[in-house]
mmCIF file of C-alpha atoms in Angstrom:
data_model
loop_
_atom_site.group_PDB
_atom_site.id
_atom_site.type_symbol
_atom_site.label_atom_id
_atom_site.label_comp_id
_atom_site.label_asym_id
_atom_site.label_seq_id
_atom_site.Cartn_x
_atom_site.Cartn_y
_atom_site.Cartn_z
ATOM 1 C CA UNK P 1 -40.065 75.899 157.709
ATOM 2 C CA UNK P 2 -37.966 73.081 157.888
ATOM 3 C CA UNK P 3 -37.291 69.886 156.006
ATOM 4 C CA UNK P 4 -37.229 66.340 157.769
ATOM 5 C CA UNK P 5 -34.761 63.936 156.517
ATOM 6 C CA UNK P 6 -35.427 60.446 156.699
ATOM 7 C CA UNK P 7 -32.206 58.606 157.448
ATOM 8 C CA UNK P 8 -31.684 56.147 154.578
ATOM 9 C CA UNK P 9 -31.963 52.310 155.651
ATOM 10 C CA UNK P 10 -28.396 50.765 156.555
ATOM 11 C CA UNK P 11 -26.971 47.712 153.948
ATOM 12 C CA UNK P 12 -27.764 44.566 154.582
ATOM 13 C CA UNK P 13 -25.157 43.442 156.980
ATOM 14 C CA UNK P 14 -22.268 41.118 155.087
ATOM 15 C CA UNK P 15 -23.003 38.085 157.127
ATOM 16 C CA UNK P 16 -26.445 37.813 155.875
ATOM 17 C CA UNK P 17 -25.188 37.387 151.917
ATOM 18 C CA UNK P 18 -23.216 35.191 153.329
ATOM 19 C CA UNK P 19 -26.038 33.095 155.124
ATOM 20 C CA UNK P 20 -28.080 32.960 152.081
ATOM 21 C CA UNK P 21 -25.062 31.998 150.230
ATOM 22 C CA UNK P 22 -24.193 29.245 152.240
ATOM 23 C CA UNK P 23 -28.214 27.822 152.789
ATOM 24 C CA UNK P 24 -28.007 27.880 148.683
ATOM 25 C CA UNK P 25 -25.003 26.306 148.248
ATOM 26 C CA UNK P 26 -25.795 23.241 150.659
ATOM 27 C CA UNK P 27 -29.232 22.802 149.205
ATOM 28 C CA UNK P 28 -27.266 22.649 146.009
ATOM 29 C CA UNK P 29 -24.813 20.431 147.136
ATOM 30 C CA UNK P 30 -27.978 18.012 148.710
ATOM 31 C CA UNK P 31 -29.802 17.816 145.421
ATOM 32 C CA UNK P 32 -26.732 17.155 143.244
ATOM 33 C CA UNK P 33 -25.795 13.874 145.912
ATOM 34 C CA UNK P 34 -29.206 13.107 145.528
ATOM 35 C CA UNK P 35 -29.035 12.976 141.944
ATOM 36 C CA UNK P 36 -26.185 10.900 142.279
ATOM 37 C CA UNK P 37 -27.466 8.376 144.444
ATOM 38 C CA UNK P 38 -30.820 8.083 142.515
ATOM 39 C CA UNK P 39 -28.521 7.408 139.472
ATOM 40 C CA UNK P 40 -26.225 5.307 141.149
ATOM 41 C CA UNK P 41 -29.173 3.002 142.048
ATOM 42 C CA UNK P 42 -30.660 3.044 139.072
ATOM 43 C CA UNK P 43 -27.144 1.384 137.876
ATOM 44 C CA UNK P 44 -27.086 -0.768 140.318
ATOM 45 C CA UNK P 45 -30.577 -2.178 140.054
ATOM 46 C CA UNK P 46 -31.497 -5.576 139.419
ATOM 47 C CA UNK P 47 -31.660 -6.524 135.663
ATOM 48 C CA UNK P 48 -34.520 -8.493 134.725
ATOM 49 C CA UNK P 49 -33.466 -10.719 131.875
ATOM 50 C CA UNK P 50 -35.668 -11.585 128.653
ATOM 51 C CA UNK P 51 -36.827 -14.679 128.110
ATOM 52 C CA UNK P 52 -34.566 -16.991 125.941
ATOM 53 C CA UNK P 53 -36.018 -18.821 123.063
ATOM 54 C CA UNK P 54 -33.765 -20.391 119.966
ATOM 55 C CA UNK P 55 -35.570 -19.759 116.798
ATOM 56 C CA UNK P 56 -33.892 -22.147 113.028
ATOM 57 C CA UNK P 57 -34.724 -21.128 110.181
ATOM 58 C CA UNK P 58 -32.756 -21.360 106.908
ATOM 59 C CA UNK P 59 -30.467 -19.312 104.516
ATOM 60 C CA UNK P 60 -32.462 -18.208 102.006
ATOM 61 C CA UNK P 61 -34.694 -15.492 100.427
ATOM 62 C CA UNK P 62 -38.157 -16.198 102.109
ATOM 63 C CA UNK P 63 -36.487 -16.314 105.509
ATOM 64 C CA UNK P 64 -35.816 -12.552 105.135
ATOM 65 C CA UNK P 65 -38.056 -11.414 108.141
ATOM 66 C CA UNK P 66 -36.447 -13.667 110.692
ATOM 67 C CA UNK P 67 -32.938 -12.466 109.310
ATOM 68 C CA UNK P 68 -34.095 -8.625 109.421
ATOM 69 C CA UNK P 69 -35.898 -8.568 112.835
ATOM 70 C CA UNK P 70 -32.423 -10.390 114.680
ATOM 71 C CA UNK P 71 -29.903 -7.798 112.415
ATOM 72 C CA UNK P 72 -31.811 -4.793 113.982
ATOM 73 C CA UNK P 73 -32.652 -6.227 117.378
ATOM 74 C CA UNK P 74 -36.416 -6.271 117.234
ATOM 75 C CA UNK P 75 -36.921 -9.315 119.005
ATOM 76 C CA UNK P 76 -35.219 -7.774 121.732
ATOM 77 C CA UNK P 77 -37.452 -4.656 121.420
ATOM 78 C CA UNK P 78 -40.286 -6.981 121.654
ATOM 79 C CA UNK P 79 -39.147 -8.766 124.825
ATOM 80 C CA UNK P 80 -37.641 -12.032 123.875
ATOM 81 C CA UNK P 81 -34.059 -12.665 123.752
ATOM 82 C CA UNK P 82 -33.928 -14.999 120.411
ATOM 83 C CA UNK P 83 -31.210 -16.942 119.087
ATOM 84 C CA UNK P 84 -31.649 -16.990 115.150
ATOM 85 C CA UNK P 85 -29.792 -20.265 113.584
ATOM 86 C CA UNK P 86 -28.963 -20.923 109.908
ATOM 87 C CA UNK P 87 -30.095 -24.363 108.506
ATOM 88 C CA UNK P 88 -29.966 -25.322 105.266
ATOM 89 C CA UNK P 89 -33.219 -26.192 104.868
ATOM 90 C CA UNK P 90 -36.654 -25.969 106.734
ATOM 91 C CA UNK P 91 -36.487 -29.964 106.528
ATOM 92 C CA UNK P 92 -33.716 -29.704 109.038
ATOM 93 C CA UNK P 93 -34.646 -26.962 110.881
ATOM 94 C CA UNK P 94 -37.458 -28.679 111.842
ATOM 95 C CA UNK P 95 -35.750 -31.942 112.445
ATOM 96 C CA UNK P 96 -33.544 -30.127 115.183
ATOM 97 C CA UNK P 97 -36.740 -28.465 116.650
ATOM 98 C CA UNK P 98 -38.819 -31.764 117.324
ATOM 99 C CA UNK P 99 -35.290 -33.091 119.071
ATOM 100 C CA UNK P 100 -36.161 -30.229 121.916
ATOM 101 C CA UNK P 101 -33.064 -27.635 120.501
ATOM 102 C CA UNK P 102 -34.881 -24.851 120.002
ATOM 103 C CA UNK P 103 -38.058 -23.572 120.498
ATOM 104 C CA UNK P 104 -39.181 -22.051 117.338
ATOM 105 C CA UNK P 105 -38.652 -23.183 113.330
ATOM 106 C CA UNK P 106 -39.383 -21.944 110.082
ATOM 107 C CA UNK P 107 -40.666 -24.013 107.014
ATOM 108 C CA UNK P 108 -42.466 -24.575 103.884
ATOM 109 C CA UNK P 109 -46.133 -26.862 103.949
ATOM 110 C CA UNK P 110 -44.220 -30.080 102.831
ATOM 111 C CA UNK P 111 -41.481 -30.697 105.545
ATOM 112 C CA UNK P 112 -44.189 -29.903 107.472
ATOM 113 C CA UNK P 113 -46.218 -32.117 106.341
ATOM 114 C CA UNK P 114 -44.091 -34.978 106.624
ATOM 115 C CA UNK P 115 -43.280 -33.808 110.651
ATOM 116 C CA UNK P 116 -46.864 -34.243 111.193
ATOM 117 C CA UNK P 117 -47.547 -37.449 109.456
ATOM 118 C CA UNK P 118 -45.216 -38.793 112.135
ATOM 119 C CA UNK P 119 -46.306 -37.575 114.949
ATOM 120 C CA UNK P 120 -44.702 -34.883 115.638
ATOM 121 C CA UNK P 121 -46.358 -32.331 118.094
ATOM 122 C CA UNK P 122 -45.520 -29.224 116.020
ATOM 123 C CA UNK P 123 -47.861 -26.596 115.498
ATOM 124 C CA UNK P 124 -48.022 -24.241 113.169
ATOM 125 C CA UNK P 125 -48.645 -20.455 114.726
ATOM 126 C CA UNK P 126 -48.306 -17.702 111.299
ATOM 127 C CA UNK P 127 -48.126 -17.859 107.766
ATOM 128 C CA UNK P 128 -45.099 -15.314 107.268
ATOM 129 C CA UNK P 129 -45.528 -15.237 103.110
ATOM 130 C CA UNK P 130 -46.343 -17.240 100.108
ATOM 131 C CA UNK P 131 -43.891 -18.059 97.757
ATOM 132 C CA UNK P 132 -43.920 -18.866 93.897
ATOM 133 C CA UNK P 133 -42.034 -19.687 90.831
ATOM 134 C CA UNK P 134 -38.901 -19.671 93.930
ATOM 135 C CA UNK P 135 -38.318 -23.257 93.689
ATOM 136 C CA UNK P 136 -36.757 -24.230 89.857
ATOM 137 C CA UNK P 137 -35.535 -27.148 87.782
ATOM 138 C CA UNK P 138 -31.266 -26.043 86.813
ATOM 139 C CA UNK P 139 -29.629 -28.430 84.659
ATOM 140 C CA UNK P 140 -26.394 -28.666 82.118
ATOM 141 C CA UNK P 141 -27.126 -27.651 78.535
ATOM 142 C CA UNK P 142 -24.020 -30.170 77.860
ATOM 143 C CA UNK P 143 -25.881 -33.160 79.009
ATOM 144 C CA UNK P 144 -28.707 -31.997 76.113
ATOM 145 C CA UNK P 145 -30.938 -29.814 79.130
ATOM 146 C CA UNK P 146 -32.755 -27.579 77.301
ATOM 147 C CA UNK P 147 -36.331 -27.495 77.957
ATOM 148 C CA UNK P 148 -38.741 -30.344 80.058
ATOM 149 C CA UNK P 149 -38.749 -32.274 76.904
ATOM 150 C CA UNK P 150 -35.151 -33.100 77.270
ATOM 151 C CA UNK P 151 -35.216 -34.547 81.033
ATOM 152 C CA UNK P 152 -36.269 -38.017 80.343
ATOM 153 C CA UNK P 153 -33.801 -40.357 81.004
ATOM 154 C CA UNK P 154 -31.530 -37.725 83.025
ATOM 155 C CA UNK P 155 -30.424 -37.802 86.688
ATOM 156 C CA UNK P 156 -31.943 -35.422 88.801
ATOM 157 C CA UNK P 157 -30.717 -34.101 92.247
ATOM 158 C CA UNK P 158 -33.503 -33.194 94.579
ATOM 159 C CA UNK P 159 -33.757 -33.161 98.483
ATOM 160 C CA UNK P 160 -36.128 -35.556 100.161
ATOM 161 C CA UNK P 161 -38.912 -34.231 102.499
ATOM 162 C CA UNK P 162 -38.515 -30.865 101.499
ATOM 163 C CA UNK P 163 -40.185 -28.962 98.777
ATOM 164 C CA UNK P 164 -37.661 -30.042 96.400
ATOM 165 C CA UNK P 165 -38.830 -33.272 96.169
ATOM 166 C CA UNK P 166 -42.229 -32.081 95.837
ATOM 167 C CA UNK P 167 -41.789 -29.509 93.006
ATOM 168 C CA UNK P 168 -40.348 -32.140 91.376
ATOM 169 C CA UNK P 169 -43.448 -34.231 90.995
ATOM 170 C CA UNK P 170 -45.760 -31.545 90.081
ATOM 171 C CA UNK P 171 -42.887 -30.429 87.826
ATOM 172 C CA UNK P 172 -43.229 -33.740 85.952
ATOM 173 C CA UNK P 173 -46.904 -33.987 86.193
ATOM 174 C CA UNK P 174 -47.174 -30.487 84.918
ATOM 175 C CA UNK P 175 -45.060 -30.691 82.051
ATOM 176 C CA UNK P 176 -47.049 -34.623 81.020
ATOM 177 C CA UNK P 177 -43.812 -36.619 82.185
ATOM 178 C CA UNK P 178 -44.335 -39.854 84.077
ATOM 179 C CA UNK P 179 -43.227 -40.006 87.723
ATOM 180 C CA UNK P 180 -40.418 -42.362 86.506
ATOM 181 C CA UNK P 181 -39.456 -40.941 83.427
ATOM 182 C CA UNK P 182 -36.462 -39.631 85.610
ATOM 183 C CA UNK P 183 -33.640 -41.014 87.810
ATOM 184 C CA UNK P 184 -34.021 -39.508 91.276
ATOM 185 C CA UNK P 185 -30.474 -39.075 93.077
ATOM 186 C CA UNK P 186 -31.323 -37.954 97.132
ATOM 187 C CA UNK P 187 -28.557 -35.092 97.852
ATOM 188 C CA UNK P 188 -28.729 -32.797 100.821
ATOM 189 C CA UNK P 189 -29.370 -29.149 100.074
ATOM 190 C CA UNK P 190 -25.631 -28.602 100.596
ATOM 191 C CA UNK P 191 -24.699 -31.480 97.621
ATOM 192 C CA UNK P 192 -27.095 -30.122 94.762
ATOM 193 C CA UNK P 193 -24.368 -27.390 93.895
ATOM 194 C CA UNK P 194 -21.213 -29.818 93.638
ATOM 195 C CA UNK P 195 -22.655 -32.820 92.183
ATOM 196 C CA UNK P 196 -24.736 -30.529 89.226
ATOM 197 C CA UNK P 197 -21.238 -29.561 88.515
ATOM 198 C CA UNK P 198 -19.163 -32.086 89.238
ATOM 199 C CA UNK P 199 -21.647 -33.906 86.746
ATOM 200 C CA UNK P 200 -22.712 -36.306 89.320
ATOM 201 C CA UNK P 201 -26.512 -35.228 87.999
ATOM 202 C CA UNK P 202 -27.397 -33.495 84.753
ATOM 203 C CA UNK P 203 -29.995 -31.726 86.636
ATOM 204 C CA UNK P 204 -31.351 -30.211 90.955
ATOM 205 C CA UNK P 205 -34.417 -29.760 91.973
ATOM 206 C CA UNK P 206 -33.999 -26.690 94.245
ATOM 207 C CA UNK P 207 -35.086 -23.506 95.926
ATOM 208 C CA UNK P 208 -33.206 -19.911 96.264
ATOM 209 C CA UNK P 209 -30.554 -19.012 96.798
ATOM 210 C CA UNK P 210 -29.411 -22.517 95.521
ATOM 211 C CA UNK P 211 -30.672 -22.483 92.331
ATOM 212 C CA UNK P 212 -28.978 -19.058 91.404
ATOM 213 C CA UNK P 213 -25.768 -20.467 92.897
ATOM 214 C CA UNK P 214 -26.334 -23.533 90.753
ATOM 215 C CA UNK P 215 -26.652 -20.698 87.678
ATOM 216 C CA UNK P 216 -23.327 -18.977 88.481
ATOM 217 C CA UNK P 217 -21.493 -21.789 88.815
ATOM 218 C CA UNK P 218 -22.737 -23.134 85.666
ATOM 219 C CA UNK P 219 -22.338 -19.933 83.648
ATOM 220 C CA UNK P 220 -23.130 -20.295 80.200
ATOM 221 C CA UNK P 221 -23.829 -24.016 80.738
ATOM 222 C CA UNK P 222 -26.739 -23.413 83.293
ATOM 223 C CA UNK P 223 -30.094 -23.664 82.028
ATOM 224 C CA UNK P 224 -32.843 -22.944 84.591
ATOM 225 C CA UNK P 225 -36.571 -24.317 83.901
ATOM 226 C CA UNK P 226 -40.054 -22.868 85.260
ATOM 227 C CA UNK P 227 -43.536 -23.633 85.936
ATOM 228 C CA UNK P 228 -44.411 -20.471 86.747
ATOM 229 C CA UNK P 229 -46.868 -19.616 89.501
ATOM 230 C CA UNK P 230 -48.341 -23.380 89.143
ATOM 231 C CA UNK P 231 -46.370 -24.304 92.320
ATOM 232 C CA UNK P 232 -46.915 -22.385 95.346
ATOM 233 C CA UNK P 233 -45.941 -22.712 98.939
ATOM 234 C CA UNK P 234 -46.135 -20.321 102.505
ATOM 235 C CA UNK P 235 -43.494 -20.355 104.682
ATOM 236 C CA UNK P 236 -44.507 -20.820 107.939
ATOM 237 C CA UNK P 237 -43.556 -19.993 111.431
ATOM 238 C CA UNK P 238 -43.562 -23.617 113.792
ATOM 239 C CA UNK P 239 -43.770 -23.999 117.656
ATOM 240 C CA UNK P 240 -42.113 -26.999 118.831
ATOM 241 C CA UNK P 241 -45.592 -27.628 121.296
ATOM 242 C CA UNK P 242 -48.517 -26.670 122.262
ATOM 243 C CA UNK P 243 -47.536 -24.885 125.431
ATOM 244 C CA UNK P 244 -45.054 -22.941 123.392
ATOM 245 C CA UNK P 245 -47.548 -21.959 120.414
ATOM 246 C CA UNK P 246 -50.085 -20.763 123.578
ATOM 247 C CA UNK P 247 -47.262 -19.273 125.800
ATOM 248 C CA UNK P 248 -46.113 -16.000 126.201
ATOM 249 C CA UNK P 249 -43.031 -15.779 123.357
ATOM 250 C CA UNK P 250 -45.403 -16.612 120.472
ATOM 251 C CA UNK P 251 -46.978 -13.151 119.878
ATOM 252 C CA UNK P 252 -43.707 -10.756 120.614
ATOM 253 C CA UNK P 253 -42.355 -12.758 118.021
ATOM 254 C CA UNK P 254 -45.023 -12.398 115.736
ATOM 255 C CA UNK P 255 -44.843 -9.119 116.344
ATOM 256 C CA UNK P 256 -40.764 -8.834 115.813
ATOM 257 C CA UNK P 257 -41.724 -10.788 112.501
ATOM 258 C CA UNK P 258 -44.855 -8.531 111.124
ATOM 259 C CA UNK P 259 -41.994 -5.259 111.879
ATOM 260 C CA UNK P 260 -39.869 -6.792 109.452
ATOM 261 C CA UNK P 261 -41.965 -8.038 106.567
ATOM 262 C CA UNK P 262 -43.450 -4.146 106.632
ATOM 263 C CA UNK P 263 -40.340 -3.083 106.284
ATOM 264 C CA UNK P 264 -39.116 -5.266 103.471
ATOM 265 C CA UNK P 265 -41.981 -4.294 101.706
ATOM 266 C CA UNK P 266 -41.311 -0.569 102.447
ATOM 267 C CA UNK P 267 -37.933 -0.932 101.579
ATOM 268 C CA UNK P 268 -36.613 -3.589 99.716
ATOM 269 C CA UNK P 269 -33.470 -2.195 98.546
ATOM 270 C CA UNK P 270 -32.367 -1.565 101.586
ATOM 271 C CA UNK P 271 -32.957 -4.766 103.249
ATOM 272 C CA UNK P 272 -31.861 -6.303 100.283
ATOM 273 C CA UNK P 273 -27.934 -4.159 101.355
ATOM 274 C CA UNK P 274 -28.464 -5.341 104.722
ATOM 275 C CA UNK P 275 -28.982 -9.296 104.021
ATOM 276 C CA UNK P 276 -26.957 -10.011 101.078
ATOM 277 C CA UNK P 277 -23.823 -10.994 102.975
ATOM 278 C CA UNK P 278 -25.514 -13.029 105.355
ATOM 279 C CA UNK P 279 -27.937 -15.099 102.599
ATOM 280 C CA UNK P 280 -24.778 -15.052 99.930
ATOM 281 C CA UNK P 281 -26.544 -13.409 97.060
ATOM 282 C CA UNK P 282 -26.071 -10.048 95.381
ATOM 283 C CA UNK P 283 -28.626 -7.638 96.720
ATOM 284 C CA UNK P 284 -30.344 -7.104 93.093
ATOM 285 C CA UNK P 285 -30.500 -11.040 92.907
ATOM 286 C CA UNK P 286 -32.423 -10.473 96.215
ATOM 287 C CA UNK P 287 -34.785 -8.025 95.395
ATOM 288 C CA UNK P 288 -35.806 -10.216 92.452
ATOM 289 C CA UNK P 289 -36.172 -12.771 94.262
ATOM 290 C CA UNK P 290 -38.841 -11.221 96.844
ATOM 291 C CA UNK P 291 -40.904 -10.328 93.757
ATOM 292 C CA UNK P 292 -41.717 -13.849 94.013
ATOM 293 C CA UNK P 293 -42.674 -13.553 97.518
ATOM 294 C CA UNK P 294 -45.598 -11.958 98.971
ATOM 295 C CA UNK P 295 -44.463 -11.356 102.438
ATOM 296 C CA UNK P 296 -47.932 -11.522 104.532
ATOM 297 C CA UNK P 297 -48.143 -12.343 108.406
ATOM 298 C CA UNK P 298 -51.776 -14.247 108.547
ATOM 299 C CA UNK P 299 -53.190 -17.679 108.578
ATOM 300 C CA UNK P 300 -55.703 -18.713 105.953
ATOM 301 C CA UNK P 301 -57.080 -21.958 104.483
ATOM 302 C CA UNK P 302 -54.974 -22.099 101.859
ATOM 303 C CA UNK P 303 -52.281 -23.822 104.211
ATOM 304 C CA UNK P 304 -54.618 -26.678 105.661
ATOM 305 C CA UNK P 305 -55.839 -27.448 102.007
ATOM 306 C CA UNK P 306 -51.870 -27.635 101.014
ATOM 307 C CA UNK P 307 -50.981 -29.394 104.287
ATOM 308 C CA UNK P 308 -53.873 -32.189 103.232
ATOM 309 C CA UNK P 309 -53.220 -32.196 99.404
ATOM 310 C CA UNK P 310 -49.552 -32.556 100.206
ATOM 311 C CA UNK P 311 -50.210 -35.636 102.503
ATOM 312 C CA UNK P 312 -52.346 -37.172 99.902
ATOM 313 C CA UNK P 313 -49.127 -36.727 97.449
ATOM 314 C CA UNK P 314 -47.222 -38.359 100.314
ATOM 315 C CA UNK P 315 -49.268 -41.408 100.706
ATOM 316 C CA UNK P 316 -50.229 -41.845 96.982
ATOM 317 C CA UNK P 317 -46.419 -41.689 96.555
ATOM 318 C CA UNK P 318 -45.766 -44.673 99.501
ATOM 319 C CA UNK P 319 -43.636 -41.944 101.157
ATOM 320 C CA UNK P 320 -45.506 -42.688 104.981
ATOM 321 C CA UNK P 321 -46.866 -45.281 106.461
ATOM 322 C CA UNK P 322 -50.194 -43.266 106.734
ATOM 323 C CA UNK P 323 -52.788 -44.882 105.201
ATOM 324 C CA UNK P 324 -55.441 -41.682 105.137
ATOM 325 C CA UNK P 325 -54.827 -37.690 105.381
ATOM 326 C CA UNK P 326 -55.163 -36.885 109.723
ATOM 327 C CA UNK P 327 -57.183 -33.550 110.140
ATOM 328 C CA UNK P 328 -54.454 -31.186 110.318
ATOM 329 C CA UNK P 329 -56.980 -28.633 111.817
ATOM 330 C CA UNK P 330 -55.681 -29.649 115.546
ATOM 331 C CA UNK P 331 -51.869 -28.710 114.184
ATOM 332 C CA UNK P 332 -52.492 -25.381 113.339
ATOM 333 C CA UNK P 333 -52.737 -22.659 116.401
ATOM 334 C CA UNK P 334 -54.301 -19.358 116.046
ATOM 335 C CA UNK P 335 -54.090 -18.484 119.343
ATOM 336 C CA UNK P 336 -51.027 -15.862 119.316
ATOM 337 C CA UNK P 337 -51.674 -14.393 115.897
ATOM 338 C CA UNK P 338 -55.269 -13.402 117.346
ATOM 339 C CA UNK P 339 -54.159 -11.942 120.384
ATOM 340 C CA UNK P 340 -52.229 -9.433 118.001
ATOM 341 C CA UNK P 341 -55.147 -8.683 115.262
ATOM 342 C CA UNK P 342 -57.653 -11.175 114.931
ATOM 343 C CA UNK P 343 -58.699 -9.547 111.173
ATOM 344 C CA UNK P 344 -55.566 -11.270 109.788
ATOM 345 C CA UNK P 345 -56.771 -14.679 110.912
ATOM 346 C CA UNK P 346 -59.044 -15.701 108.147
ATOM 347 C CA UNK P 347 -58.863 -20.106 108.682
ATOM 348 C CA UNK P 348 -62.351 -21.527 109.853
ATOM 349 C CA UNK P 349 -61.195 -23.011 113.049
ATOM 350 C CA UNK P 350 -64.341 -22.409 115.231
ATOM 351 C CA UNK P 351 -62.302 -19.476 117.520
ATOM 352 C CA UNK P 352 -64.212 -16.767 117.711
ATOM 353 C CA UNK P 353 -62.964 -13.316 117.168
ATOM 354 C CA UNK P 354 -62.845 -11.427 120.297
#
């Protein structure tokens, strides 16, 4: 019997690797332009750029969230393109932002207070903290400054229209000293240091980081004097207008602001590191400082009953024409803060939650 061989198949021919090589290498070729283009048009696209808006605020250790959110960008991540300005105080950072050169301010009740009672159309859009025992009496043990007792008859720097001049009052009334028991020399923020010790004034009224530079200066001459958590004051974010306190760079910034204060409070230290430089005080100085801040993004009651006790100060005190305390209700705008979490809005404004 035989046996049928079956002839084995024949190799591909070479010019069909060859084929297969070539359709594979020009689809490669195709999808590595493509990639290219896509990428090249992606670089060339049209950049959209983020709103602008300039926002003052001032030097010092409650402004720490509007310092923290422009070092790391966050306003940027939040889709405004802010310019944060130094002033020296919130007095002046407000005075610039009623004058239409910038868009956004930060400050304590009483300089806001005062921008109200003339007219200004400010409003007030967050509470960003409250501060205490921040603001402090520093005077010269050589001119007999010891304790309260010894301030009678003494010249005392303080800063008109800002919380200065308003610690100073309930400094006096708190410790039983009459309003005039004091001479009262008006110095800009900037003065207090040089004339306390120049001698110009035996003693400042002032807030941080000027009242431990007052201290340093002084050395063992400095003596710094308290009330304690009697005098309290939030520091406030302002929009120069309506429109602007209702528009749409209000809440990213609120929202740029709330990263920062939870991250100060996560990591003060570190923050502390970041900001020393930039507010001119060592970081442990810093850090001791924010234990006399509680840094909380809301709005409360607490800052229209300061705004109207404050105003009753001012006119009982001849400091305004205003003749009777203007319902500062109308100043105050909720509207942003809600639209990021209307459970941190606790003031009675007759909004409803939504």
């Amino acid at each position: 019997m035989s046996t049928r061989l079956t002839p084995a198949m024949p190799p591909p021919a070479p010019f069909v690797f060859v084929r297969l090589y070539r359709r594979s290498l020009i689809a490669g070729t195709v999808m590595s332009v493509l990639a290219i283009v896509a990428g090249v048009m992606y670089l060339l696209r049209p950049v959209v750029p983020l709103p602008k808006a300039t926002l003052f605020t001032t030097q010092a250790p409650f402004s720490a969230a509007s310092l923290l959110a422009d070092s790391r960008g966050w306003f940027r991540d939040a889709g405004v393109d802010v310019t944060v300005e130094d002033r020296p105080s919130g007095r002046l950072a407000l005075a610039e932002l009623t004058d239409g050169k910038g868009d956004f301010a930060t400050a304590a009740e009483t300089p806001i207070m005062f921008a109200l009672l003339k007219g200004r159309p400010i409003k007030v859009i967050a509470m960003l903290g409250v501060s205490f025992d921040n603001t402090t009496l520093v005077g010269r043990k050589d001119r007999g400054i010891m304790t309260s007792d010894n301030l009678p008859g003494h010249r005392v720097g303080y800063t008109p229209g800002t919380t200065s001049q308003y610690f100073l009052d309930t400094f006096l009334e708190y410790r039983d000293l009459p309003p005039g028991s004091v001479e009262r020399i008006p110095l800009k923020p900037e003065e207090m240091i040089p004339a306390l010790v120049n001698g110009h004034v035996d003693v400042i009224a002032t807030w941080s980081p000027f009242n431990y530079q007052a201290l340093a200066a002084l050395g063992d001459n400095g003596q710094e004097l308290r009330i304690g958590s009697v005098y309290r004051w939030s520091w406030n974010l302002v929009a120069r207008n309506e429109e602007l306190a209702k528009g749409p760079l209000a809440a990213p910034i609120i929202s740029a602001l709330m990263r920062a204060t939870a991250e100060i409070i996560r990591d003060p230290q570190g923050c502390a590191r970041e900001l020393s430089p930039r507010l001119g005080m060592p970081a442990d100085k810093l850090v001791q400082a924010w234990k006399h801040t509680r840094f909380d993004v809301t709005l409360d009651q607490s800052l229209l009953l300061t705004l109207e006790q404050q105003a009753r100060w001012a006119i009982a005190s001849g400091l305004t024409e205003q003749k009777e305390v203007p319902n500062f209700l109308g100043c105050i705008s909720s509207h942003a803060l809600r639209s990021i979490d209307a459970e941190i809005v606790s003031l009675i404004d007759g909004q409803r939650r939504p």
